[in-house]
Coordinates of C-alpha atoms and ligand atoms in Angstrom, one line a residue:
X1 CA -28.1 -8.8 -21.6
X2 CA -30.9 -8.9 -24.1
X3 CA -30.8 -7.0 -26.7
X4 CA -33.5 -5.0 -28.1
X5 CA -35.2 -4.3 -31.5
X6 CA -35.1 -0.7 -31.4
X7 CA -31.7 1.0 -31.6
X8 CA -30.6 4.3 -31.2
X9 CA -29.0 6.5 -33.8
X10 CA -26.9 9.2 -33.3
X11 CA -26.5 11.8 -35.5
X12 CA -24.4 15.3 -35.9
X13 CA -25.7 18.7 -36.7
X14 CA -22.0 19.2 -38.8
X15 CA -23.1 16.3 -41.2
X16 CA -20.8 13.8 -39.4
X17 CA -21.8 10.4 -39.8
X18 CA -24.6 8.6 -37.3
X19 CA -23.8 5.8 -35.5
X20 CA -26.0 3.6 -35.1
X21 CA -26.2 2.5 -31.2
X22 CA -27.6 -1.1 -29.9
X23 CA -30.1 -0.8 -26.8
X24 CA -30.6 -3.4 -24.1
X25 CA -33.6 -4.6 -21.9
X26 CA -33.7 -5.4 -18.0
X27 CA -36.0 -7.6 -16.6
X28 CA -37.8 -4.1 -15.6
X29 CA -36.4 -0.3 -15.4
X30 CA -35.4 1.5 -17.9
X31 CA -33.7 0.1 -21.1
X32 CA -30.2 1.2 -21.7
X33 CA -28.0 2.4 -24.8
X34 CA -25.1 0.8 -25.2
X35 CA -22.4 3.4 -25.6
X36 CA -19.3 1.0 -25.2
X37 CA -17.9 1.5 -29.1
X38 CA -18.8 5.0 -29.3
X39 CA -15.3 6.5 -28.7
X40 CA -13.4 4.2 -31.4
X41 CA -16.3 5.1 -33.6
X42 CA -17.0 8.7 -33.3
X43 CA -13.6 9.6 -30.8
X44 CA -15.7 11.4 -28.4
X45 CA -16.9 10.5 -24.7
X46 CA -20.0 11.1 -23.0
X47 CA -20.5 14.0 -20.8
X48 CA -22.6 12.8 -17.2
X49 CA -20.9 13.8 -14.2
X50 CA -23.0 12.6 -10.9
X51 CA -23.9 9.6 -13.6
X52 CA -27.4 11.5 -14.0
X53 CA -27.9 8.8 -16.9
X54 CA -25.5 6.2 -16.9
X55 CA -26.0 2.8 -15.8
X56 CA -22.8 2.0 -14.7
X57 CA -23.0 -1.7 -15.0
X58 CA -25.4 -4.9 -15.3
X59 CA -26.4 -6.2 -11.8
X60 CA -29.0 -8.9 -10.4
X61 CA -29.4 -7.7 -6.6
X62 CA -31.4 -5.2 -5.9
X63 CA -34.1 -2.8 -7.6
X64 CA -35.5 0.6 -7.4
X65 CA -38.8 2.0 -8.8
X66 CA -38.6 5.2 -7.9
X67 CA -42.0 6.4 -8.6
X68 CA -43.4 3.4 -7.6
X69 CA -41.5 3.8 -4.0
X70 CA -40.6 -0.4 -4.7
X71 CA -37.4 -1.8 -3.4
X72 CA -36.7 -5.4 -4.2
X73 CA -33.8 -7.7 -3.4
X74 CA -33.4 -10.1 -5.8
X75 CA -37.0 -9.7 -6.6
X76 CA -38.4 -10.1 -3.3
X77 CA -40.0 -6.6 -1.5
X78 CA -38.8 -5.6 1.1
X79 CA -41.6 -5.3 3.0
X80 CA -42.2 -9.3 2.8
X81 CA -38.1 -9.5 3.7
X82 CA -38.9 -6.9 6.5
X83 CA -41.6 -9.1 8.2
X84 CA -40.9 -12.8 7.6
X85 CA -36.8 -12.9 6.9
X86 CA -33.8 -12.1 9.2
X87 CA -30.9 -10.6 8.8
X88 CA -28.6 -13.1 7.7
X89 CA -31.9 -14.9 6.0
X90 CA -31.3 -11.8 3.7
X91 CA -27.5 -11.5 3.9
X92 CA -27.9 -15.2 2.1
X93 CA -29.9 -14.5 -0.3
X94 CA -27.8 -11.4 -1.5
X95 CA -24.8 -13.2 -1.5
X96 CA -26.5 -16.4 -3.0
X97 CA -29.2 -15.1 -5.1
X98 CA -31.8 -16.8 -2.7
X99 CA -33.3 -17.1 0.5
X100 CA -31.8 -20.2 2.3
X101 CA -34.1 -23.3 3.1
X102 CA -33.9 -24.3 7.2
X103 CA -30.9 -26.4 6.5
X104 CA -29.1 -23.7 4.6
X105 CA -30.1 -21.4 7.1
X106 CA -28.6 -23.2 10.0
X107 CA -25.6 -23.9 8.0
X108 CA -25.0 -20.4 7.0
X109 CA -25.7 -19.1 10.3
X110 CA -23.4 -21.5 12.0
X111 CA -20.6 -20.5 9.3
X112 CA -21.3 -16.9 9.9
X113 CA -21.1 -17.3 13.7
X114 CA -18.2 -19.0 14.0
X115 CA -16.0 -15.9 12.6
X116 CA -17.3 -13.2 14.8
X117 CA -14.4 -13.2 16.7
X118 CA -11.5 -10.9 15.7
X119 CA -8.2 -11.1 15.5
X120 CA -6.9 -10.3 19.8
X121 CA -4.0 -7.8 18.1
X122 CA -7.1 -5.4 16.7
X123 CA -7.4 -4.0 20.0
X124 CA -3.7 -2.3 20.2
X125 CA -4.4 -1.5 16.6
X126 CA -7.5 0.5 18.0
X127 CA -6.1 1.4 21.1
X128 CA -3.9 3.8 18.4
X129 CA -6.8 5.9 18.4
X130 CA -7.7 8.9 20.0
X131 CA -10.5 8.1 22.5
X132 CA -12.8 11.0 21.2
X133 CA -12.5 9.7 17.2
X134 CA -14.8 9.4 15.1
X135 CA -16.4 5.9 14.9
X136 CA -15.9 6.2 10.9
X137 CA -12.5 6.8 11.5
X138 CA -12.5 4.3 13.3
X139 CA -14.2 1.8 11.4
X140 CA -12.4 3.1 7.9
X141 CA -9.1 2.3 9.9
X142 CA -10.6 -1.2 10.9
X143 CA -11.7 -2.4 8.3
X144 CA -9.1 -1.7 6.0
X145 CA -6.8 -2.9 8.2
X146 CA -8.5 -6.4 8.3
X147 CA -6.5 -6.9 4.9
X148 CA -3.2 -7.5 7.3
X149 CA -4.9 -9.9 9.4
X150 CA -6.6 -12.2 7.0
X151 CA -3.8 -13.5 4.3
X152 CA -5.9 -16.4 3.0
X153 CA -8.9 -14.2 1.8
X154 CA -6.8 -10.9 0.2
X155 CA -7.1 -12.5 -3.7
X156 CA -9.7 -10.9 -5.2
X157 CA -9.7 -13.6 -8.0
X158 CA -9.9 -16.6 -6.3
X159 CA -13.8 -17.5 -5.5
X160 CA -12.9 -19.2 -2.4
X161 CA -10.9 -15.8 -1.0
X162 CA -14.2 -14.0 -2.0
X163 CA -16.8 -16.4 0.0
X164 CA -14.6 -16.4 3.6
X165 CA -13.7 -12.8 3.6
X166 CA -17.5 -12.1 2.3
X167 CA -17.9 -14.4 5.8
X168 CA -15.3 -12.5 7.8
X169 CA -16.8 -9.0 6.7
X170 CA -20.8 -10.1 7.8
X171 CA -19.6 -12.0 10.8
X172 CA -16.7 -9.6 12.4
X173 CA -18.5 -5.7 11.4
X174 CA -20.8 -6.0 14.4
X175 CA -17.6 -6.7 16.8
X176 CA -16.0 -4.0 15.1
X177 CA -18.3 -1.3 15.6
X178 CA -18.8 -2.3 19.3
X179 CA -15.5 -2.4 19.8
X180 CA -15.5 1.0 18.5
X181 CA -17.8 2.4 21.1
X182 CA -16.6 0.1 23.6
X183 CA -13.4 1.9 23.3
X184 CA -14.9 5.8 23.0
X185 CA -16.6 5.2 26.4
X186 CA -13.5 3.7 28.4
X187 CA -15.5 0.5 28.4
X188 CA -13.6 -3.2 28.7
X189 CA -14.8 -5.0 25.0
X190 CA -17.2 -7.4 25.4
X191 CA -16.8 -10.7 23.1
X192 CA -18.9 -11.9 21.0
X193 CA -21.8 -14.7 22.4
X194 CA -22.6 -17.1 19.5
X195 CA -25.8 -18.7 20.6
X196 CA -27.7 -14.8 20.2
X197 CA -28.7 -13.8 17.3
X198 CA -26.6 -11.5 15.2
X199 CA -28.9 -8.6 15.9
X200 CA -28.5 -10.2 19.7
X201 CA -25.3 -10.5 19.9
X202 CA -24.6 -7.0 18.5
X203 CA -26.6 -5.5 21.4
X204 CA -24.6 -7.7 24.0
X205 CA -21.8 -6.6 22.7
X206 CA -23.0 -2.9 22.7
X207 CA -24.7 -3.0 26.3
X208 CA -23.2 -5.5 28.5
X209 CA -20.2 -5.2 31.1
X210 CA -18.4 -7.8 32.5
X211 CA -20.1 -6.5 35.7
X212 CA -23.4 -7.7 35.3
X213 CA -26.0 -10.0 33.1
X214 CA -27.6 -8.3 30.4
X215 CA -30.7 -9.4 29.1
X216 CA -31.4 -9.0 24.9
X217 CA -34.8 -7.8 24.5
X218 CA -36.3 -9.2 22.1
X219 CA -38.3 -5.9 20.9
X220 CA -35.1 -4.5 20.5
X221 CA -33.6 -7.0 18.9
X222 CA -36.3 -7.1 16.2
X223 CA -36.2 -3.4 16.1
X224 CA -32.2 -3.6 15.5
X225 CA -32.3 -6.5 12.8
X226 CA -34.8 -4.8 11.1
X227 CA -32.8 -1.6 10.5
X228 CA -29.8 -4.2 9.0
X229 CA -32.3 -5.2 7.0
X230 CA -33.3 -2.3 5.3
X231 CA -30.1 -0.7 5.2
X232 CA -28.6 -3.9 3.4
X233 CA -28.9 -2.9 -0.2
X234 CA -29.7 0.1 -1.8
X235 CA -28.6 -0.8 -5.7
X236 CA -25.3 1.5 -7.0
X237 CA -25.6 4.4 -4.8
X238 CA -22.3 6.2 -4.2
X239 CA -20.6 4.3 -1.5
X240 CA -21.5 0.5 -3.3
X241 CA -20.0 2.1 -7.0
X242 CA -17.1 3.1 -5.0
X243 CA -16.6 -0.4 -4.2
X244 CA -16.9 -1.2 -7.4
X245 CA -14.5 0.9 -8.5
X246 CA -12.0 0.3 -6.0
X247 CA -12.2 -3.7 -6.2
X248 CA -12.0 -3.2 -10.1
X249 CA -8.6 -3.1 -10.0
X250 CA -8.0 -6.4 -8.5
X251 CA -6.9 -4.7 -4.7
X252 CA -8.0 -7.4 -1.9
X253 CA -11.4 -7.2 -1.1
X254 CA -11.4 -5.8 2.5
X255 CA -9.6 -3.2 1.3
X256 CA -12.8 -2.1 -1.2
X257 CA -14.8 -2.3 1.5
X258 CA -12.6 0.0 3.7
X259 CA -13.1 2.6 0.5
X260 CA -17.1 1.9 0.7
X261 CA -16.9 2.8 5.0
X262 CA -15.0 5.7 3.9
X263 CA -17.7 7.2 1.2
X264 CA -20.7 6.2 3.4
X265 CA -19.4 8.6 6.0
X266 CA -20.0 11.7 4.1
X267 CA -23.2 13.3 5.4
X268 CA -25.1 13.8 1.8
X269 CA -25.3 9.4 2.4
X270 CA -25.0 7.9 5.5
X271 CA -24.9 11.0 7.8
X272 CA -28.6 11.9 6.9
X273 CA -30.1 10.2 10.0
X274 CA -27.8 12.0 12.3
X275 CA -28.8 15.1 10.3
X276 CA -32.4 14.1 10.9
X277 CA -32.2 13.8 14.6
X278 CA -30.6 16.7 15.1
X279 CA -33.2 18.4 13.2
X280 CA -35.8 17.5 15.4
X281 CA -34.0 18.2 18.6
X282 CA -33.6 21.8 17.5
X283 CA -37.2 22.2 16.5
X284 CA -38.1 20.8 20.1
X285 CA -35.9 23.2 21.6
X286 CA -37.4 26.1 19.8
X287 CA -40.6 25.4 21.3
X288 CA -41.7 22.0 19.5
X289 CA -44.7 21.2 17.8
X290 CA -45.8 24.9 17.7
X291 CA -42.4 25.8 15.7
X292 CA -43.4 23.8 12.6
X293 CA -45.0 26.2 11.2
X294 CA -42.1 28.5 11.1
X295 CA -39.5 25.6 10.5
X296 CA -41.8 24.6 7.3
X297 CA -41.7 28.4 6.2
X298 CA -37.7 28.6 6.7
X299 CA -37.7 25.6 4.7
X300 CA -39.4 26.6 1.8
X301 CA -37.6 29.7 1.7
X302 CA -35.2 30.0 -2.0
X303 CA -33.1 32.0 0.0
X304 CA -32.6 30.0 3.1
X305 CA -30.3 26.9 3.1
X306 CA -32.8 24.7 5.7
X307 CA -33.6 21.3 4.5
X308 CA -36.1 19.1 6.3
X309 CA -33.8 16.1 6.6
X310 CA -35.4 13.0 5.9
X311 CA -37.1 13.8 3.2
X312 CA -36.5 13.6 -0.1
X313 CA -34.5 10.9 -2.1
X314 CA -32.5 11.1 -5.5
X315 CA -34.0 7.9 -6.4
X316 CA -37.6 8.0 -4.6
X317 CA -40.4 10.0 -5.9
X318 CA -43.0 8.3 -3.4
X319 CA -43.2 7.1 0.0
X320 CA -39.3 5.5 0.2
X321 CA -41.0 2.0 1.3
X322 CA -38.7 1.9 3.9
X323 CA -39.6 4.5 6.0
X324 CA -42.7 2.9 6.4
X325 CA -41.4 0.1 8.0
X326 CA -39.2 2.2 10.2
X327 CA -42.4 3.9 11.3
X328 CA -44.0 0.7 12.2
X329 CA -40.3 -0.2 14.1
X330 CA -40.5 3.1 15.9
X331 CA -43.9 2.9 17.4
X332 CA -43.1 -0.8 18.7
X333 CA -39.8 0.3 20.5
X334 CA -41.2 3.6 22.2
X335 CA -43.8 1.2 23.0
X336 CA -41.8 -1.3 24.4
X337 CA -39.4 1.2 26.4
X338 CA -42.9 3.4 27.9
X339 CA -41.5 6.0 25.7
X340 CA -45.0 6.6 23.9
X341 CA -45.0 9.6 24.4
X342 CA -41.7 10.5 23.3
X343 CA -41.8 14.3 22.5
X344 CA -39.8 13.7 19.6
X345 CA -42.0 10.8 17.7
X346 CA -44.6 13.3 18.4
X347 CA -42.7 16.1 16.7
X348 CA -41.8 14.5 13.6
X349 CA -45.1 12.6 13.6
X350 CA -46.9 16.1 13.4
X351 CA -44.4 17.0 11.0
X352 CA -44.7 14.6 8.4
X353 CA -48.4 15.3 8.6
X354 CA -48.1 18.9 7.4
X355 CA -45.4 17.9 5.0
X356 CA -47.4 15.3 3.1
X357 CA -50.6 18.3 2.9
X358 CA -48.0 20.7 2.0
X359 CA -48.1 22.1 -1.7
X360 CA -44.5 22.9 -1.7
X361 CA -43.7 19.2 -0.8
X362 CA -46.4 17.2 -3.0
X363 CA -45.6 19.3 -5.7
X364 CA -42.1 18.4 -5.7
X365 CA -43.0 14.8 -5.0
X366 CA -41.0 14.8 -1.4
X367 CA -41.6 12.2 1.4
X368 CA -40.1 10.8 4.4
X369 CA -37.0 8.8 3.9
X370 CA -35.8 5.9 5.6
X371 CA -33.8 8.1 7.8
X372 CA -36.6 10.6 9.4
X373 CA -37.6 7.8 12.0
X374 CA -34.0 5.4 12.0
X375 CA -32.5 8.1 14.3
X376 CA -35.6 7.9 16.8
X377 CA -35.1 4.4 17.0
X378 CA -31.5 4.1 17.3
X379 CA -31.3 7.0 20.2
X380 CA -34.5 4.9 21.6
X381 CA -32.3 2.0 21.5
X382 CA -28.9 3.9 23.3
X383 CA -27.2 4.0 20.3
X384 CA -25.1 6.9 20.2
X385 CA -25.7 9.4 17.5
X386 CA -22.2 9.4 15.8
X387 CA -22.6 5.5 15.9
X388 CA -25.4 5.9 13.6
X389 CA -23.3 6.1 10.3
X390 CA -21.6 2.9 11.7
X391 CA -24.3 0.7 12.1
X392 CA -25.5 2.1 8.6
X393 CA -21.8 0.4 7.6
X394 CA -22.5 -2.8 9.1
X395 CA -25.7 -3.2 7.6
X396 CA -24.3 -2.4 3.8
X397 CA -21.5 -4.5 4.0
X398 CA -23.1 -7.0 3.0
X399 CA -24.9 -5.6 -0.1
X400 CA -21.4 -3.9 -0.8
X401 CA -19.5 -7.7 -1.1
X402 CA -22.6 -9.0 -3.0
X403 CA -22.0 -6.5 -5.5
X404 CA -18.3 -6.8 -5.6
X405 CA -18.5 -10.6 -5.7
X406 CA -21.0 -10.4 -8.5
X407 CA -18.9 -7.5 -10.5
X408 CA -15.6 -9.8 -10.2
X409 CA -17.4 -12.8 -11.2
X410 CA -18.5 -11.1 -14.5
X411 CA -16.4 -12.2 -17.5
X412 CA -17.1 -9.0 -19.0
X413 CA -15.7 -6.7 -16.2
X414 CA -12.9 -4.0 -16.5
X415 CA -11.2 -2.0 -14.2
X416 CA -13.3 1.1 -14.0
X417 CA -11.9 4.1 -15.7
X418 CA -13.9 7.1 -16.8
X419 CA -12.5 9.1 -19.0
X420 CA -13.1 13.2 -19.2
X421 CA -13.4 16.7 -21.0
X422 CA -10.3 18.2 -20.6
X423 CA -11.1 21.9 -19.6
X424 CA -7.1 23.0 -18.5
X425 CA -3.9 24.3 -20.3
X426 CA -3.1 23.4 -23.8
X427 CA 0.8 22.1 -23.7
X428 CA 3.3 24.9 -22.9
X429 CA 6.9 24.8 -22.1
X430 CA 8.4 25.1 -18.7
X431 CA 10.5 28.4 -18.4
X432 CA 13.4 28.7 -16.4
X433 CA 13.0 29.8 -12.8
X434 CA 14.0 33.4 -13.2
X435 CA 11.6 33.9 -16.4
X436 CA 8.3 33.1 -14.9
Ligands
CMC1 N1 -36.4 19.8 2.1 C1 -36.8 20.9 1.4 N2 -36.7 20.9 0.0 C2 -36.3 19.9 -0.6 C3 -35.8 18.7 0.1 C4 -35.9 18.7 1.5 N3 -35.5 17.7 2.2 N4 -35.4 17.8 -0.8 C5 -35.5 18.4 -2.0 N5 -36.1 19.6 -1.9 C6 -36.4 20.5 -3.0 C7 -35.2 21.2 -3.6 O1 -34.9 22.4 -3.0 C8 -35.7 21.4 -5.0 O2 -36.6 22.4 -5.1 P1 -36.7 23.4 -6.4 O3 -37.1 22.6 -7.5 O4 -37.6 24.5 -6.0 O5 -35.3 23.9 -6.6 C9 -36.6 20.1 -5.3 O6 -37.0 19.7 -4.0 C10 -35.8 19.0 -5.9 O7 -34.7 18.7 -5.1 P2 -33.2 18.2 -5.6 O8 -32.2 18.6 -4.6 O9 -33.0 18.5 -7.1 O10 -33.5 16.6 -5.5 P3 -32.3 15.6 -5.4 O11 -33.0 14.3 -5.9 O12 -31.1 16.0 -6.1 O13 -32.0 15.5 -3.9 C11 -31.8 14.7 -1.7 C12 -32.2 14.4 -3.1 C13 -31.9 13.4 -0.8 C14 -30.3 15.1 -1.7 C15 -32.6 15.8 -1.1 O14 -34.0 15.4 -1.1 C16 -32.2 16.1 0.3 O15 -31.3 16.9 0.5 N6 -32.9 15.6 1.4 C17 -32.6 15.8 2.8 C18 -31.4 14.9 3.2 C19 -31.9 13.5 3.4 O16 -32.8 13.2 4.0 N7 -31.1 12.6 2.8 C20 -31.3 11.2 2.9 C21 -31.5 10.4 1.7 S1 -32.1 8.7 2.0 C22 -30.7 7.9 2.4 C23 -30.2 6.9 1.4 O17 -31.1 6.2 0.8 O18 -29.0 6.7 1.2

């Protein structure tokens, strides 16, 4: 952390003493105050529920210019990651800091590969389930339960237990979540192939039945590995600081992860695309393109609750540079599957158009997120639409371990433990029973 020349002071409108606060510089964003002495100094907390303006801790992976709609990992756009990387090209260099040379590559590929086999008892543990669940269930279930399976990677403290079940996680999420759908439809599981890719291999294990050959295509493929890609980071958004916060206190780190898989499910994160799609199948059903009009009227109504899913961000106040890419993915899938003309990429085609001219939206600075074309892409490629949120899961897990990994590794880090403004009772005795 480099400190900077300014500082902050703090002072009281009773007279109380200021306090002089240090302030730090990033290599870019915003500089930050350091409030870490303030209670012992002034015994009062900070007040910033929905951390509005806290930087919650010092990180090296990924970063966010909101206004700029930039998202690098480790300093590299993700629109140069998008096109000339793959997946695990990526998952390297947010676990390592840096994209892998060909020999590193092979080697991590190779090490990656060789655990995407689970453990044969997960299937009776997942045969516990109801067939009609939830794949989040599911996959909260799974994953969590991965911390009985794997003894020699559950010490959160040892670097070596970090790096295989950082391994484990990447390598068995993909058989997981196929297993997971494998099981909702009554299908036999298939296991994994290790000479596919891990996009590949994720669709094989999707697709095929023992009954017959299935070919990966390699659009699809592409298609599928880019969405990993772009879904593997996203800086301390809510379901990465609840990993945080659960592997701060030194539980095993499978069991963090289970937490993050449990936060991603809610639909104000990972259930946007789902939300999206949906979206646009009842504006088709109404009567399609015509009904924009009157969907973009409900919509800027105060006094309706109608959202256009798939726009807007917290973070983004541009173009979020993902759904860009997505786009481009979109178009080549449809194209690839003769679904040009896919009524739907029409529809939200035509309404993104009369968004982006639309006062209401520029003056509020609202565009397309990632998620406005993911959910046309994942239905393109079969994928179920309650399997989105999983495949949004198996994506992150790897920017979720990076960030855990690099949070234990700090010598500075402490279990996480915000404090509060105590709003309730003031102490009071208990009565007996028959005087209350
Ligand atoms: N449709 C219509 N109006 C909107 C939308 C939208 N999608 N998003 C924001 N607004 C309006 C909002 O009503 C408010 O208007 P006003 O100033 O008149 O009250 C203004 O824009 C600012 O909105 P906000 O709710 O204060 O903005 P926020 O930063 O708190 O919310 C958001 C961000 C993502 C929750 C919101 O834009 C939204 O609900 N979008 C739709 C859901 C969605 O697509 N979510 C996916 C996010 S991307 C996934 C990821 O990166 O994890």
């Amino acid at each position: 952390m480099k400190a900077s020349e300014t500082k902050a002071t703090l002072s009281f409108s009773n007279g109380g003493q200021n306090v002089e606060l240090p302030i730090y510089k990033g290599t870019m964003g915003p500089d930050v105050i350091d409030i870490r002495k303030l209670y012992a100094q002034t015994g009062m907390f900070t007040y910033d529920p929905g951390f509005m303006s806290t930087a919650s801790c010092e990180s090296a992976i990924t970063y966010i210019d909101g206004d700029k709609g930039e998202l690098l990992y480790r300093g590299y756009p993700i629109e140069q990651l998008a096109t000339n990387c793959d997946f695990l090209e990526t998952c390297h260099l947010l676990l390592y800091g840096d994209l892998p040379n060909a020999e590193q590559k092979t080697t991590f590929t190779k090490l990656v590969t060789n655990h995407t086999m689970v453990n044969e008892q997960m299937q009776f543990f997942l045969r516990g389930f109801r067939r009609d669940a939830h794949p989040m269930a599911i996959m909260t279930g799974l994953v969590g339960a991965m911390s009985a399976f794997y003894h020699d990677s559950t010490d959160i403290t040892n670097p070596k237990h970090r790096e295989i079940a950082a391994i484990r996680l990447i390598a068995k999420m993909p058989t997981l979540v196929a297993m997971a759908y494998k099981y909702t439809v009554g299908q036999p599981y298939m296991y994994p192939k290790n000479d596919l890719s891990y996009a590949g291999n994720f669709l094989h294990m999707m697709f095929a039945t023992p009954c017959e050959e299935y070919k990966v295509s390699p659009v699809l493929e592409r298609a599928l590995d880019r969405i990993f890609i772009l879904h593997a980071d996203h800086e301390q958004n809510a379901s990465t600081s609840t990993v945080r916060l659960c592997g701060s206190s030194g539980t095993n780190p499978f069991a963090a992860i289970a937490a993050g898989v449990a936060c991603l499910w809610g639909p104000a994160h990972g259930g946007a695309n789902e939300a999206a799609l949906n979206m646009l199948y009842d504006i088709q059903k109404a009567g399609g393109v015509e009904k924009i009009g009157e969907f973009i009227k409900q919509v800027k109504d105060k006094n309706s609750s109608v959202k256009l899913m798939g726009f807007g961000h917290r973070v983004y106040k541009n173009y979020d540079p993902r759904a860009k890419l997505m786009q481009e993915t979109c178009r080549e899938v449809l194209g690839e599957l003769g679904l040009e003309n896919d009524p739907l990429f029409k529809l939200a085609m035509a309404l993104e158009k009369i968004a982006l001219e639309d006062e209401y939206f520029v003056s509020r600075k609202l565009y397309p997120n990632v998620d406005f074309y993911s959910g046309i892409v994942q239905r393109a490629i079969g994928i179920p639409v309650p399997l989105f949120t999983a495949i949004f899961a198996l994506a992150r897990t790897v920017g979720w371990i990076a960030q855990l990994n690099e949070m234990i590794g700090d010598p500075d880090y402490k279990i996480g433990r915000p404090r509060q403004l105590f709003e309730g009772s003031s102490k009071r005795d208990v009565k007996p029973i028959a005087q209350r």
